[in-house]
Short mmCIF file of C-alpha atoms and ligand atoms in Angstrom, two decimals:
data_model
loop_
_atom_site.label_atom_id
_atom_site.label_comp_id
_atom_site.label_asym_id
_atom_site.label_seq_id
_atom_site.Cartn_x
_atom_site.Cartn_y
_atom_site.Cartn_z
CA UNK A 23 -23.82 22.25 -9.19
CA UNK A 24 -21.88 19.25 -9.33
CA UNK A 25 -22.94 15.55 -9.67
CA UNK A 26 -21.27 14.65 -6.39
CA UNK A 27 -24.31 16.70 -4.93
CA UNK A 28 -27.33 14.87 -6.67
CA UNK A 29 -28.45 12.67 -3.97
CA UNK A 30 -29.51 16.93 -2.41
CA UNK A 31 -31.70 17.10 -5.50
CA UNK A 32 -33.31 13.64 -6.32
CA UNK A 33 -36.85 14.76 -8.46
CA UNK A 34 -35.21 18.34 -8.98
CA UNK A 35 -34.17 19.85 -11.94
CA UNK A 36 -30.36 20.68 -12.02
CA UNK A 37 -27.35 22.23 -14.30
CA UNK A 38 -24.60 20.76 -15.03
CA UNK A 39 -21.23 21.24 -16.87
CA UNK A 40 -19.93 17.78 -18.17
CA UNK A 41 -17.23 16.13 -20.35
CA UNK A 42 -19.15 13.10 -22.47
CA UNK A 43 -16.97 10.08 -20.96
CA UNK A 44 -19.27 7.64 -22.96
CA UNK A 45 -22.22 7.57 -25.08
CA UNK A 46 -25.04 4.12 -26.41
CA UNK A 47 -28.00 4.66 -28.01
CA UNK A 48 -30.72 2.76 -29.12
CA UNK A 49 -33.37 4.15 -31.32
CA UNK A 50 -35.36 6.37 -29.38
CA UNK A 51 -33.20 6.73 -27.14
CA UNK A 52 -29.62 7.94 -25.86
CA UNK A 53 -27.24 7.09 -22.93
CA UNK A 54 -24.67 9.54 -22.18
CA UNK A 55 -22.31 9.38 -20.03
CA UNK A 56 -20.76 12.38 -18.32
CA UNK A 57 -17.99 13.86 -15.85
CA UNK A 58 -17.33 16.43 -13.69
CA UNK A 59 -15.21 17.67 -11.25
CA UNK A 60 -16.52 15.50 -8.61
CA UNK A 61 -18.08 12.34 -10.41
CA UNK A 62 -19.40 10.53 -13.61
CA UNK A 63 -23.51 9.78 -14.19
CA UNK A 64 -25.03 8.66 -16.80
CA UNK A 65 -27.56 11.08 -18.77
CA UNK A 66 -30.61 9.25 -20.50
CA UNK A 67 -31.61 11.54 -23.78
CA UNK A 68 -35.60 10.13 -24.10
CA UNK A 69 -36.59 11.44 -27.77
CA UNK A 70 -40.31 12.54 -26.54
CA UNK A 71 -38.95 14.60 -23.67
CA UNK A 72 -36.66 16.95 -25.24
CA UNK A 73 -36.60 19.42 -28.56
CA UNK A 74 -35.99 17.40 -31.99
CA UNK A 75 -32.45 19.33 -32.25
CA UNK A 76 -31.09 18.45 -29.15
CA UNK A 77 -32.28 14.79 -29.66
CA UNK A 78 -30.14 15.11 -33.10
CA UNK A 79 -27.45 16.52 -31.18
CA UNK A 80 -27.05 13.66 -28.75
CA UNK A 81 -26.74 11.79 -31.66
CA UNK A 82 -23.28 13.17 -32.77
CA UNK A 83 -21.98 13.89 -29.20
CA UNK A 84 -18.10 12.63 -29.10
CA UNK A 85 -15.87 11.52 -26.37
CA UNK A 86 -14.84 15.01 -24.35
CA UNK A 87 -17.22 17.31 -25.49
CA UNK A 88 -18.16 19.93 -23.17
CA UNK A 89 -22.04 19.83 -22.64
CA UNK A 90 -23.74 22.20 -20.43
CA UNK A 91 -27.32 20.30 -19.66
CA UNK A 92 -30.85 20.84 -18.14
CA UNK A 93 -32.10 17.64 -16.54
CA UNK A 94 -33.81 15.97 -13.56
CA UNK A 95 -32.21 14.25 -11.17
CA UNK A 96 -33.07 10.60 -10.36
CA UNK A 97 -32.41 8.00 -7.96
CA UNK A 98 -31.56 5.12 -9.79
CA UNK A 99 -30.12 2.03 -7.34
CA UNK A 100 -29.01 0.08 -10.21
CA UNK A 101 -26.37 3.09 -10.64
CA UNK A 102 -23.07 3.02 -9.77
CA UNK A 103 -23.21 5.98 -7.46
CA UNK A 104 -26.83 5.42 -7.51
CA UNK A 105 -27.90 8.58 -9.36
CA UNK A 106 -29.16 8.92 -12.91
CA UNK A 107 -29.91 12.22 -15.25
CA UNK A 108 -32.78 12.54 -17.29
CA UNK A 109 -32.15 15.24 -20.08
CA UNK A 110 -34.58 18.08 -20.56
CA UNK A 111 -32.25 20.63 -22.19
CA UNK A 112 -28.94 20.62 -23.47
CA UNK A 113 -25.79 22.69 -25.21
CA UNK A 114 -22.82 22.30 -26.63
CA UNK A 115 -20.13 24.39 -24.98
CA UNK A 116 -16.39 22.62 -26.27
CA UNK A 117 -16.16 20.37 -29.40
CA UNK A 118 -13.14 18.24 -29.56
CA UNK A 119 -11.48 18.74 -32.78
CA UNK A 120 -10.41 14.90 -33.15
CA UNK A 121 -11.12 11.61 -32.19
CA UNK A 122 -10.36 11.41 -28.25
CA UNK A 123 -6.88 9.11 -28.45
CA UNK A 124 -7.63 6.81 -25.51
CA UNK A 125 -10.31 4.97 -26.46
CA UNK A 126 -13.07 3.04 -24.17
CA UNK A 127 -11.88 -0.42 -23.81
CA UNK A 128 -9.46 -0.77 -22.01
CA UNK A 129 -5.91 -0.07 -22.72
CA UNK A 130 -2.08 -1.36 -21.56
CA UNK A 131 -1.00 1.05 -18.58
CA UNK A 132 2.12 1.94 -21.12
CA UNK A 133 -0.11 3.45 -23.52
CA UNK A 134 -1.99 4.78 -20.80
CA UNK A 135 0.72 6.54 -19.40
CA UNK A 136 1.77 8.13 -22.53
CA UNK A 137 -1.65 9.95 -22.24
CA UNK A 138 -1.13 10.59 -18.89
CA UNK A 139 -2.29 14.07 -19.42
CA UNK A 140 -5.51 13.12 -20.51
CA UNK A 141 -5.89 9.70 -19.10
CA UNK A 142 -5.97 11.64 -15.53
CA UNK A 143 -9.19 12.82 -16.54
CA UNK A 144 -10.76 9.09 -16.03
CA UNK A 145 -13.10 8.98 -13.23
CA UNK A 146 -10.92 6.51 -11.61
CA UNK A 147 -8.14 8.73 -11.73
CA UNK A 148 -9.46 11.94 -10.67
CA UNK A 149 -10.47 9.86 -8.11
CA UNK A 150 -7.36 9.25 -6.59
CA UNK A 151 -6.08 12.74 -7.25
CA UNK A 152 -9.41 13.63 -4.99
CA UNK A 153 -8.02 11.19 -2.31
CA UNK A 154 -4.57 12.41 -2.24
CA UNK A 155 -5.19 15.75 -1.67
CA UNK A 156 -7.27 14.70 1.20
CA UNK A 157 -4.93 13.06 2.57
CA UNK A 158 -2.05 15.54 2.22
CA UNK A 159 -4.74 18.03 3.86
CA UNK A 160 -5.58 15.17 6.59
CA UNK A 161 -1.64 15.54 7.43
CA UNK A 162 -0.94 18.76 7.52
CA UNK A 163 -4.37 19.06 9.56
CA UNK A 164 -3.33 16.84 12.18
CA UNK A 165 0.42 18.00 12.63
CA UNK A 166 -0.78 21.47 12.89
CA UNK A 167 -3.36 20.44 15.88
CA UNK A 168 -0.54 19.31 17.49
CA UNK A 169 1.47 22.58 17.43
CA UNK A 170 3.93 21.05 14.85
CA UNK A 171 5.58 23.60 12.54
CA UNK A 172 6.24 23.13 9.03
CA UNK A 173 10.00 24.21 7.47
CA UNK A 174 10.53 23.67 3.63
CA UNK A 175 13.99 21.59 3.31
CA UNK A 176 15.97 21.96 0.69
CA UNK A 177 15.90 20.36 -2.84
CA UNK A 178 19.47 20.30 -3.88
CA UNK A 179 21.74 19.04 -1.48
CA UNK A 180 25.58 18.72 -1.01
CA UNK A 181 25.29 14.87 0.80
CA UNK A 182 23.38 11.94 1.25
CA UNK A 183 21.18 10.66 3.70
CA UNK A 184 19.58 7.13 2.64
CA UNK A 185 22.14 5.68 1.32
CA UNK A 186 24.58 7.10 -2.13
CA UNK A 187 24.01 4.09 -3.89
CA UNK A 188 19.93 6.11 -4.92
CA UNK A 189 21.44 9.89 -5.32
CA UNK A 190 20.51 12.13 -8.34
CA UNK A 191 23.41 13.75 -9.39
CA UNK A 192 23.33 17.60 -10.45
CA UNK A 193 25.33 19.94 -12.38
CA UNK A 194 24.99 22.79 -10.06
CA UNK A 195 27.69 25.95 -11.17
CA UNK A 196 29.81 23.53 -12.15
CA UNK A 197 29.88 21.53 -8.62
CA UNK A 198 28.57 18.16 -8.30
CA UNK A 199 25.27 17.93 -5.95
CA UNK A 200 22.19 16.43 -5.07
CA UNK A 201 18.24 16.24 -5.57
CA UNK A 202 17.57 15.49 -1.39
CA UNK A 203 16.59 11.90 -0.41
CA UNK A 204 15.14 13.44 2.54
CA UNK A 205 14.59 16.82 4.67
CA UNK A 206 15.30 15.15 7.71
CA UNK A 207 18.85 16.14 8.47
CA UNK A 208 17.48 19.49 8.17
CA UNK A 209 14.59 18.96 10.02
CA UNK A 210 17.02 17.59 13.06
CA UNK A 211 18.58 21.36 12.64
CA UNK A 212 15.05 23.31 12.70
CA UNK A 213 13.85 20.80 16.08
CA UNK A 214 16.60 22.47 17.50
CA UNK A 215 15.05 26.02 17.00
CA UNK A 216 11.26 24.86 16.87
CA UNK A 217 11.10 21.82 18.97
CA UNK A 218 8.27 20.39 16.92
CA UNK A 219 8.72 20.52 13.16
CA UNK A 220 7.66 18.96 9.79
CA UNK A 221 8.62 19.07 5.97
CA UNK A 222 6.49 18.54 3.35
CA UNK A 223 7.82 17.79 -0.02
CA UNK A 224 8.97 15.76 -3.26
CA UNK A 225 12.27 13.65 -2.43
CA UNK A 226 14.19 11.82 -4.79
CA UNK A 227 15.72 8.34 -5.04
CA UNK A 228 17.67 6.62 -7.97
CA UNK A 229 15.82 3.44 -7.52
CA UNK A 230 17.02 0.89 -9.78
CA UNK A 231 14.28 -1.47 -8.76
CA UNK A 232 11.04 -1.72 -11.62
CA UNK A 233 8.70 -2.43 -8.60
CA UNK A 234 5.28 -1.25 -7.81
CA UNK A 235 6.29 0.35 -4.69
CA UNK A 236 8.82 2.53 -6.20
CA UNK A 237 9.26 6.08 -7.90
CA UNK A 238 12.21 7.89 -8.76
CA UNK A 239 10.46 11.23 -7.15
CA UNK A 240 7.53 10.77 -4.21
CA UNK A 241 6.35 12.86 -1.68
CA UNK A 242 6.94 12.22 1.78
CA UNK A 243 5.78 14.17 5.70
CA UNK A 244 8.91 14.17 7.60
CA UNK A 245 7.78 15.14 11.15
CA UNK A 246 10.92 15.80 13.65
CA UNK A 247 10.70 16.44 17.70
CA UNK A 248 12.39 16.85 20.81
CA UNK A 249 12.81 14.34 23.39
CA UNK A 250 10.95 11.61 21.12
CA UNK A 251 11.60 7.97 22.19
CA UNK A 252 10.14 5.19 19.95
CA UNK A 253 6.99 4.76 21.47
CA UNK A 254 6.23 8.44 20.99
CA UNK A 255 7.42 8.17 17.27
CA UNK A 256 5.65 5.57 16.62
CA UNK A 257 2.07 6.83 18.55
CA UNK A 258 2.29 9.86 16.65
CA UNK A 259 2.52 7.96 12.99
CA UNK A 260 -0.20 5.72 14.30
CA UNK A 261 -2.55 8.69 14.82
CA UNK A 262 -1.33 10.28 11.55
CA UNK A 263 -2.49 7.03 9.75
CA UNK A 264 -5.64 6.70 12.12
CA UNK A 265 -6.72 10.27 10.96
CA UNK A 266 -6.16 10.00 7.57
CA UNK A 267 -8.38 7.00 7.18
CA UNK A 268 -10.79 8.52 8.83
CA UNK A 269 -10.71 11.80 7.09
CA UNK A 270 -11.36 9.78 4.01
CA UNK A 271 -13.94 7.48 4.96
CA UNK A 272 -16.10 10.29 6.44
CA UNK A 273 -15.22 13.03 2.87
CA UNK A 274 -14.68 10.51 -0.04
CA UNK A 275 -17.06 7.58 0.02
CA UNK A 276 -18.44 8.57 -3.55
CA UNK A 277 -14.88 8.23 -4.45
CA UNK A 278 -13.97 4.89 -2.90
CA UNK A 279 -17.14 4.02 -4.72
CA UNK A 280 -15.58 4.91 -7.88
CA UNK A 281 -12.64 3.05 -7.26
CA UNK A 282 -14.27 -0.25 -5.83
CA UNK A 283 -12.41 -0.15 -2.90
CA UNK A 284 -13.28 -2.40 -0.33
CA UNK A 285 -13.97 -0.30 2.44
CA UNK A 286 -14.84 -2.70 5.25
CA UNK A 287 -10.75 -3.08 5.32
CA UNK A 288 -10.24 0.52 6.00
CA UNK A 289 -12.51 0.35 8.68
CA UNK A 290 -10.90 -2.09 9.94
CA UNK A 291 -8.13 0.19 10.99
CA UNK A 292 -7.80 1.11 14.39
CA UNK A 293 -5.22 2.12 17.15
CA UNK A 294 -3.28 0.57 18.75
CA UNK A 295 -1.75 -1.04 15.99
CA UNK A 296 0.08 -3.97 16.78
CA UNK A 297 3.94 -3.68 17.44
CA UNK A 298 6.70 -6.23 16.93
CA UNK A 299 10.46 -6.02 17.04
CA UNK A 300 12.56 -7.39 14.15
CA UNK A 301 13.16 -10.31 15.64
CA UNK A 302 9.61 -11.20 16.48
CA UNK A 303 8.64 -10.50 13.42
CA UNK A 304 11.61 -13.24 11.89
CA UNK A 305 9.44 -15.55 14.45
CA UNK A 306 6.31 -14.72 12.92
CA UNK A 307 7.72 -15.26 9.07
CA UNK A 308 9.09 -18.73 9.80
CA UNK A 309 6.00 -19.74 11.48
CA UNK A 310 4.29 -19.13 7.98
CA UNK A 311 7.42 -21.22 6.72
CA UNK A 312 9.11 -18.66 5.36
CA UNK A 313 12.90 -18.84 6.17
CA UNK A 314 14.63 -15.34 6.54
CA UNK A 315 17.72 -15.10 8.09
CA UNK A 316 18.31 -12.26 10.82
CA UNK A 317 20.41 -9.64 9.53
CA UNK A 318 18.65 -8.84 5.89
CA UNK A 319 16.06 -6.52 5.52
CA UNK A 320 12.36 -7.55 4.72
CA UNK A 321 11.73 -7.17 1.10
CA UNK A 322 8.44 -6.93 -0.63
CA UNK A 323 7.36 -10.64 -0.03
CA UNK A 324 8.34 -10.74 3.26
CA UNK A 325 6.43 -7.37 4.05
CA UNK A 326 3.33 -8.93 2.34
CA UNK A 327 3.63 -12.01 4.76
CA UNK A 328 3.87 -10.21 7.85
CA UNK A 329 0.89 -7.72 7.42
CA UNK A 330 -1.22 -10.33 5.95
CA UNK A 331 -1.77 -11.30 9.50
CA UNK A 332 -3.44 -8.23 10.84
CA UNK A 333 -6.67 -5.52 9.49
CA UNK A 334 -3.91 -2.49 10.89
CA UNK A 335 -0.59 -1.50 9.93
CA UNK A 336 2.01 -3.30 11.89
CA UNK A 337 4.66 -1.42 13.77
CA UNK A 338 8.42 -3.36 13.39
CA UNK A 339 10.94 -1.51 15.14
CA UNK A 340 14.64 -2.68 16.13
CA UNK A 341 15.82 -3.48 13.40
CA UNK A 342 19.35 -4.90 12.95
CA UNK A 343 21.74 -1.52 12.53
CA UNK A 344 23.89 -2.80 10.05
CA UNK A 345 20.41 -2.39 7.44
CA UNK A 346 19.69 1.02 8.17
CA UNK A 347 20.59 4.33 7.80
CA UNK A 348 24.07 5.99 9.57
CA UNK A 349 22.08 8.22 11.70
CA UNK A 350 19.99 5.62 13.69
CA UNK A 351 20.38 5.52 17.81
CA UNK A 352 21.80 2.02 18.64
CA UNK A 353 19.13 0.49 21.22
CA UNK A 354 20.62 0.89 24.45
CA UNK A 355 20.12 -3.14 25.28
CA UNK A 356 21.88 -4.33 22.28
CA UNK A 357 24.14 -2.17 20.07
CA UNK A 358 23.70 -4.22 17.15
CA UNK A 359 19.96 -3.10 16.95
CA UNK A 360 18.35 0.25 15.87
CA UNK A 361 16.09 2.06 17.65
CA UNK A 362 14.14 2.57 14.66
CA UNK A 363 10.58 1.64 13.18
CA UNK A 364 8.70 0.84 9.68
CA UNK A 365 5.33 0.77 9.30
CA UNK A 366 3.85 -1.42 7.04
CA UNK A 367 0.63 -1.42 5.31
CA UNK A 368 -2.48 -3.88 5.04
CA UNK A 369 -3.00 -5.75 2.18
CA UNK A 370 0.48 -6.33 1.35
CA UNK A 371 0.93 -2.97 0.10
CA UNK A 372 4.27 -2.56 2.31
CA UNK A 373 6.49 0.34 4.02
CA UNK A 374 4.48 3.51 3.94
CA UNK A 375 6.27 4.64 7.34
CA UNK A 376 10.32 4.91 8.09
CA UNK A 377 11.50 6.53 11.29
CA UNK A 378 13.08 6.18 15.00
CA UNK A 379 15.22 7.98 17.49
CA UNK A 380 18.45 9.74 15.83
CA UNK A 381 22.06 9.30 17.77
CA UNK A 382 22.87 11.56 19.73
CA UNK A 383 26.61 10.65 20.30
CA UNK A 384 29.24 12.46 17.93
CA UNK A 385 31.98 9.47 18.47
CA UNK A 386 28.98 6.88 17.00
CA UNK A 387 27.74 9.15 14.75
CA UNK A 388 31.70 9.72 13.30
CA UNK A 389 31.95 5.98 13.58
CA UNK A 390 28.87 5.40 11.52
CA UNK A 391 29.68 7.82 9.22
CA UNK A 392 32.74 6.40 8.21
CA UNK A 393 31.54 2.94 8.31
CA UNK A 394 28.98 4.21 5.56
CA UNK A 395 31.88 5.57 3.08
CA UNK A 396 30.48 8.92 3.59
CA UNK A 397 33.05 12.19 3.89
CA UNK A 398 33.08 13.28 7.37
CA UNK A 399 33.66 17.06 5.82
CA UNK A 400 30.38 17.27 4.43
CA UNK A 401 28.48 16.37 7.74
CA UNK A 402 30.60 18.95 10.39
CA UNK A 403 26.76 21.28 9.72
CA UNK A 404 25.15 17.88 11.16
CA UNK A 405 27.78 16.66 13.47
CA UNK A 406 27.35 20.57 15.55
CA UNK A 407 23.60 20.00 16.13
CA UNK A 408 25.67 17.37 18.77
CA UNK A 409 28.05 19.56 19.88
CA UNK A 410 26.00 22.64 20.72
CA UNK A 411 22.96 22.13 22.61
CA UNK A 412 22.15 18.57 21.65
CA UNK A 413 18.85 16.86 22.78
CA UNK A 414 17.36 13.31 22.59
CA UNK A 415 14.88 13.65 19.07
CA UNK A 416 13.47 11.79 16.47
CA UNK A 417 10.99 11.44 14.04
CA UNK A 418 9.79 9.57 10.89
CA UNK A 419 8.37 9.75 7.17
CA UNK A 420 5.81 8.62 5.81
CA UNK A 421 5.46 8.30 1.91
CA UNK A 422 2.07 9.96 0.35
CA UNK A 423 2.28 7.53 -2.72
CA UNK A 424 2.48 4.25 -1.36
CA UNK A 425 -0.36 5.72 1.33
CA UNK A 426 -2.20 6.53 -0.79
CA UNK A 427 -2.06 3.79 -3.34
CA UNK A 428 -3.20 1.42 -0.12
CA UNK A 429 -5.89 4.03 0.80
CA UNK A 430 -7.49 3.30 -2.63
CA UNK A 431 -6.95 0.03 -2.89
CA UNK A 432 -4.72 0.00 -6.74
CA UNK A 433 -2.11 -2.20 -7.58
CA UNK A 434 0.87 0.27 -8.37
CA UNK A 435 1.70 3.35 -7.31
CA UNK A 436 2.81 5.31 -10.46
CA UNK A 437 -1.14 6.44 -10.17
CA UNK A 438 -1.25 7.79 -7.35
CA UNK A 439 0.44 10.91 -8.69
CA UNK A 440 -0.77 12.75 -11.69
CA UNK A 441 2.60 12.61 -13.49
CA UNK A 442 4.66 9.91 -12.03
CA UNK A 443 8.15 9.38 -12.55
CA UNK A 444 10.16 6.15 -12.62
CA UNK A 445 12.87 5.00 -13.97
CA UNK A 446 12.22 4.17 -17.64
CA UNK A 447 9.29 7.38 -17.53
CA UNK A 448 10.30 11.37 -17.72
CA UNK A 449 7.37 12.03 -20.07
CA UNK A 450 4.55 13.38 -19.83
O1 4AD B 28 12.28 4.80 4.95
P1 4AD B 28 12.73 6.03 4.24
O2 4AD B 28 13.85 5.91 3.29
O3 4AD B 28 13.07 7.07 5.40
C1 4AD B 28 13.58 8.30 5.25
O4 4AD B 28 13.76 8.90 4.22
C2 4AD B 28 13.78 8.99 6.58
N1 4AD B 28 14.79 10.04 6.41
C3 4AD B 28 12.48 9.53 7.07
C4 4AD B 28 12.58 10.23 8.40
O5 4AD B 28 12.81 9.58 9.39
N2 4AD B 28 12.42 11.52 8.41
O6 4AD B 28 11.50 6.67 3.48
C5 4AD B 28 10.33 7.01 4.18
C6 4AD B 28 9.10 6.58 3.41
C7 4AD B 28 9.00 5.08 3.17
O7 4AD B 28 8.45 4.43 4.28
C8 4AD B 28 8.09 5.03 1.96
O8 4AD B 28 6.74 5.18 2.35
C9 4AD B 28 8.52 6.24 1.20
O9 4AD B 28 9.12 7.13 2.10
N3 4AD B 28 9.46 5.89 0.12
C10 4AD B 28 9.14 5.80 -1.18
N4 4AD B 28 7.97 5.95 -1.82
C11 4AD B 28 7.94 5.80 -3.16
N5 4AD B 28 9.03 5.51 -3.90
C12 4AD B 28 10.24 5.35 -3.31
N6 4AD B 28 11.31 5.09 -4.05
C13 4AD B 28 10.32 5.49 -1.88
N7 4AD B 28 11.32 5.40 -0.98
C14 4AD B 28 10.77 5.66 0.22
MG1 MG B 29 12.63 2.77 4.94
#
């Protein structure tokens, strides 16, 4: 069994399989702490209620071994996770062969990162590993439901999507291409076949920027669909979102536990979430005295400001077009606005959502293809999902990391993937 499952067998004897995380005696008796798979607990080693041996044992038990054990379980309230282990029987199963490197205090997140391979084994971070896959799970769940169909994109690409100035160049045959940015050009070309479609996978982005927010490879949903406008667009992110809270606060409260995450905020969340345009939400920053002038994009400070005024992530959508991507539909009441949307966190944790209605008109779409410096040759593949059998459609992505990273409540979002990578880390 695993220690997740103790509050089952409070006054029962269980077995367990655990790593020793920890480890304080005094005297007559022992405090050890253990993982598993689900959780940590501490074990209490009394010398009168288990064999002289094992008692000695205890004594010389190091950080990571393997310890299978016999004990009772115990509510204990002034326990983390409220749980407690009393030892009746124990063995050694693993021994490590040399001091564990990271020790118990705490440690820089540089060094930490070095270990990543074994730092991941921290309750804290197995944690979030938990919650991610949840919430990649909680995704795919919900697109699914809603007849959505999922089409892997490609990796290596011959052009650029978001912008050249983040592209990862590769030495492919001797021909100069791309790790994608995106699926969604592709995805545009599968709606066409499947109406409703999704991709699911790593993209890539040269970011420059050191920031918290960033990664040089993240994961990102990329759901695309017919006749989309931007309220349907956004509705369906905001019911992503909705459902992946929930999905979490109903599966992983022992984990939000572990991570101290104030959970009161994440209950907090609830559709509809409130909706602003770009301009409104200029209004809203320079009634907090923050001058921004119309025409930049938000950055990370500006982001912070705006959610800090609601408990849900707040829909902005028309956006000046000059800031964003070639491919965005002009609004139809202005030209110089998109008819696009970003979704921005709680808690200052910023843009976990990008997406809108794609143009539909080749002469715009040529247009804004030179006007980006790209070569018109590379998008004629695009430019015929126009020409033959073209529909209204849109859709949007949403990044796992920086989801995630707000889910649980942590300051950056290199751990909220086992083996980040930015731009001064390849290793481990
Ligand atoms: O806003 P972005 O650049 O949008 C696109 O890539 C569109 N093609 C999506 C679409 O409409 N199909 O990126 C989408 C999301 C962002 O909101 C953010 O959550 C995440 O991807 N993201 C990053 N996450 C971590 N590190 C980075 N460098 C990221 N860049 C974007
Ligand atoms: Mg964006």
């Amino acid at each position: 069994m695993r220690i997740s499952e103790l509050k089952d067998f409070v006054d029962q004897q269980v077995e367990i399989t655990g790593w020793v995380i920890g480890k304080r005696s005094s005297g007559k008796i022992h405090f050890i702490l253990i993982r598993d798979s689900s959780a940590f607990c501490q074990v209490v080693v009394a010398e009168k209620e288990v064999h002289p041996e094992v008692f000695e044992q205890c004594k010389h038990l190091n950080i990571e071994t393997v310890i299978k054990i016999k004990a009772l379980a115990v509510e204990e309230p002034r326990a983390k996770l409220g749980y407690e282990l009393h030892l009746k029987d124990m063995e050694v199963l693993s021994t490590p062969v040399d001091e564990y490197p990271i020790p118990r205090k705490p440690s820089g997140p540089d060094f930490l990162l070095n270990y990543r391979h074994l730092w991941i084994r921290s309750p804290r971070q197995s944690a979030i590993m938990r919650i991610r896959s949840k919430v990649i799970s909680a995704i795919r769940n919900y697109l699914d439901q809603q007849g959505f169909y999922c089409v892997d994109t490609p990796i290596f690409t011959a052009s650029s999507c978001e912008g050249t100035t983040t592209l990862f160049k590769v030495d492919y045959f001797n021909q100069d291409v791309f790790l994608a940015q995106t699926g969604q050009l592709y995805n545009e070309a599968t709606a066409l076949c499947l109406d409703k479609v999704y991709c699911f996978g790593p993209s890539f982005r040269a970011e420059k920027s050191k920031t918290r927010r960033h990664l040089t490879e993240f994961w990102q949903v990329e759901p695309e669909f017919l006749f989309a406008r931007l309220e349907d667009i956004i509705n369906l992110a905001e019911g992503m979102i909705v459902r992946i809270v929930e999905e979490i606060l109903t599966h992983h409260q022992i984990d939000l536990k572990i991570l101290d995450r104030d959970i009161s905020k994440l209950e907090q969340v609830k559709a509809p979430f409130p909706r602003m345009t770009y301009d409104q939400a200029l209004q809203l920053l320079q009634e907090k005295n923050i001058s921004a002038e119309w025409g930049k994009d938000f950055g990370a400070p500006e982001e912070t400001k705006i959610s800090e005024s609601f408990n849900s992530p707040v829909c902005i959508h028309r956006y000046p077009s000059a800031i964003k991507a070639f491919y965005m539909k002009q609004a139809p009441e202005d030209n110089r606005l998109a008819l696009g949307v970003d979704i921005l966190a709680p808690e200052g944790y910023g843009e976990i959502v990008g997406g809108g209605v794609r143009e539909e008109d080749i002469a715009i779409l040529e247009q804004r293809i030179d006007q980006h410096q790209l070569n018109r040759d590379d998008y004629q593949w695009y430019l015929d999902l126009r020409r033959y059998g073209s529909v209204p459609h849109g859709g949007f992505g949403l990044g796992i990391e920086r989801t995630v990273a707000w889910i649980c409540g942590i300051h950056h979002i290199r751990e909220t993937i086992a083996f980040p990578r930015t731009i001064d880390r390849i290793k481990p």
